[in-house]
Amino acid sequence: MGHITQYQSNLQSKMTSSIKKYKVLSLLLFIALCGNAQTLTQTVKGKVIDATTGIPLTGATITLLNIEPSKATITDDQGFFLLENVPVGRQSFICNFLGYEDALVSEILVGSAKEIDLTIQLIELLEQLNEVVLRAPKDNSRANNNLATVSARSFSVEETKRFPASISDPGRMALSFAGVSNSDDTTNEIIIRGNAPNQLLWKIEGVEVPEPNHFSEEGYAPGAVSLLSTNMLGKSDFFTGAFPAEYGNALSGVFDINLRNGNTNKGEYAFQFGVLGTDLSLEGPFSKNYKGSYLINYRYSTLTLLNQIVEVSDNSVPTFQDLSFKVNLPLGKKTNLSFWGIGGISKDNQDNAEQININITENEQFDSKTYMSGINLTHFLNTKNTLDLALSYSGNESTYERRLEAINTNDFYTERDLLSNSALRFSANLTNKFNSRATLKSGLILSQLFYNVRTDETLNTTSDITVNEDGNAVMGQFFTQSKYRFTKKLTTTVGLHATYFSVNKNFVLEPRVGLEYKIHPKHTISAGIGTHSRRMPLNQYFIQIEDQNGGFSTPNTDLDLMQATHYILGYDWRIIKNGHFKIEAYYQDIDNVGVVADPNFTTSIVNGQFINRELADIGKARNYGLEFTFEKFFSRQYYFLTTTSLYNSKYKAANGQWYDSSYNFKYTFNVVAGKEFSIGKTNNNIFGINAKALLNGGKRGTPIDLDEFDQTGIVSDLEEQRNTIQFEDYFRLDTSMYFRINRPKVAHVISLDIQNLTNRENIDTKVFNPNTGTFDSETQLNLLPLLNYRIEF
């Protein structure tokens, strides 16, 4: 979209001068703070819980490793622990509790300004042991959700900050994982295993939400800047296939985000000034004797602030701001209540019309609002059963208008998208842990969907309305899933998800099965089979089709939910002490695919685009591939992650022919690596450097019907050759570096993230120019440095 591209262009144009200003600040901070010879310490606290039910464990022991004399503590009657005077730097901890497996929490970055808050999940032993056995370091990539068996991993806030080109955005960080790619540098889209970005489910605090990005149009444009501040994030999960039965309305994958609680001991603050935004966060307790806390973060676009002082752009500067909060209120030992919310406003409106040729001017205006909030209640019924309730309200509103005017006449043309979608949701989950072997989790989700959508075009005084619908719908979901641990080696999960959608009156059942078998302590085989469905963006259902009598109908409301059956087989080898090698093979068989009903047209909703025609659910699609991951978790001050994905993504149109999807890049290769150095007289400070190389198969395009253009002057696609053009391969090298300076009760972090270090001009698309009869190449982002300063106190 034009507003996003302009936004990124504004960033690039001002980076050189910004870096010069920051160099002076960086040098002064380095000189002033590196000489500190004082040994600094910090408080590490947290909670120990049962991994299945979340019930706190009383009397668990947490020991700080590699420190003489040893330092340890135990959890209180609510599962909380406190370790004081922990030295600043990378620290590791071991947690022991009778009847549970030991948990090793390694390489936690302890800073001087903010206390560290850990949530340690323990897994109950199948058999009681007579002695304590220290196990190998935990697989840091295993999902938080212990019902997941394949195609799932967790990620931490530190990874989100560390990975180059992620710019502290979990969505962009996930692009380094196997099977994940992006087709546009300027957006936050996430393509999983060849599926369209709008097939991904986002959840925050256990409830479904719109894509949490600024400059977004729900279902189509994913946006350019994340609403999610790393100040708010806890450890979260990312799924790329055959996910557990609790996840519905998801076809390609799931992003399951957790928000952390604020500090319960003291007030803490952070201020951040960077190219993408200026942030302020505050957190702390309500009282000294109460474990309740608050956490608030506010951000405003830095370029907008600078534009008040100096002119950043000849046109308007894209503006955004967002506010996030979480209030955590324990109600005794068995009950916890929390309130949370995230909201963002963004706009990119041109100040002046742009002259695109000698006869025509163009003006674009875009506004977007995304919001989500919820109330979550967790109650421990007893030591084996947990009830989770959530009530949430979320939505996305966007207005896009593009106007073309003839310079010498009064003729004009406008196209508009006015989208307003919101949802009120209630969910309830009950987790029953019968014993150390058997677990059953069941729940329901009731959603009341509200929509007011309009898409139209106007030529002078004549309007053509494509969508015009105002109403509401219901989506009901139910799931149940069991997990059974036959032995230490063999674990299975069996589940069922059911979905009802009132717009098309479609009811579907989605069975899911998973298996994990440890054939050796270092070798694990996993498998998963599951059916998954997702509705289309709401405005796609309400396309108006004119009949022979001049009336209008909305035939797309009869389309069934698209369903994909995932087949996955994986092998994981703990090839090194702090890392693993993983292979996954997958096949996705997709039915009820929406394709243009007229066989003369060959596009489909699997291409992720809005289609203003009557659709039929007679199409099919298939995605299959092989993924390789070799990863070393962060230890000894370095890490690396290498992934390779080989895949194919095709669909069958109404004419019975198979075509490459728009996201069939064929392969993706990623390598990310980083190293930290402890510096200063007492090694209190940290300097880190990271690099990432990305190589993708090129994007796809469709040839123009040149014969029709020569005869009529109309530019249209050559339908029978849909997506047959593949552009040049995409390559990008990114790097980042950061310098953390720890001082008593305060810390400074200076970071520089450079995207597309080699300034390679990767092809975004090739557009046919009717004036010249040739194709013009449009490229993606050039070299883009992003500088950031953060202070914690």
Short mmCIF file of N, CA, C and O in Angstrom, two decimals, residues 59 166 228 270 279 282 325 403 445 458 493 545 782:
data_model
loop_
_atom_site.label_atom_id
_atom_site.label_comp_id
_atom_site.label_asym_id
_atom_site.label_seq_id
_atom_site.Cartn_x
_atom_site.Cartn_y
_atom_site.Cartn_z
N GLY A 59 7.08 -24.75 48.40
CA GLY A 59 8.24 -25.49 48.88
C GLY A 59 9.22 -25.89 47.81
O GLY A 59 10.17 -26.64 48.09
N SER A 166 14.25 -7.60 13.41
CA SER A 166 12.97 -7.81 14.09
C SER A 166 12.43 -6.52 14.68
O SER A 166 11.23 -6.43 14.95
N LEU A 228 2.51 -4.26 19.59
CA LEU A 228 2.99 -4.98 20.76
C LEU A 228 4.34 -4.45 21.20
O LEU A 228 5.34 -4.62 20.51
N ALA A 270 10.86 2.84 32.31
CA ALA A 270 11.75 2.77 31.15
C ALA A 270 11.31 3.82 30.14
O ALA A 270 10.11 4.04 29.93
N ASP A 279 8.85 5.67 23.53
CA ASP A 279 8.06 4.89 24.49
C ASP A 279 8.31 5.34 25.92
O ASP A 279 9.41 5.78 26.27
N LEU A 282 5.68 2.20 32.66
CA LEU A 282 5.65 2.31 34.11
C LEU A 282 5.05 1.02 34.66
O LEU A 282 4.09 0.49 34.10
N PHE A 325 -1.77 -1.83 28.48
CA PHE A 325 -1.75 -1.92 29.94
C PHE A 325 -2.17 -3.32 30.38
O PHE A 325 -2.85 -4.05 29.66
N ARG A 403 -7.97 9.03 -4.72
CA ARG A 403 -8.67 9.90 -5.64
C ARG A 403 -7.74 10.34 -6.77
O ARG A 403 -6.62 10.81 -6.52
N ILE A 445 -15.86 -21.15 23.17
CA ILE A 445 -15.64 -19.74 22.80
C ILE A 445 -16.90 -19.27 22.07
O ILE A 445 -17.29 -19.86 21.04
N THR A 458 -16.17 5.40 -7.69
CA THR A 458 -16.98 6.48 -8.27
C THR A 458 -16.22 7.12 -9.41
O THR A 458 -15.06 7.52 -9.26
N THR A 493 -1.65 -37.11 22.27
CA THR A 493 -2.74 -36.17 22.49
C THR A 493 -3.83 -36.46 21.47
O THR A 493 -3.54 -36.76 20.30
N ILE A 545 -23.69 -9.06 -6.18
CA ILE A 545 -23.71 -9.54 -7.56
C ILE A 545 -25.05 -9.17 -8.18
O ILE A 545 -26.12 -9.48 -7.63
N ASN A 782 15.51 -0.19 0.52
CA ASN A 782 16.96 -0.08 0.42
C ASN A 782 17.55 -0.22 1.84
O ASN A 782 16.87 -0.58 2.78
#
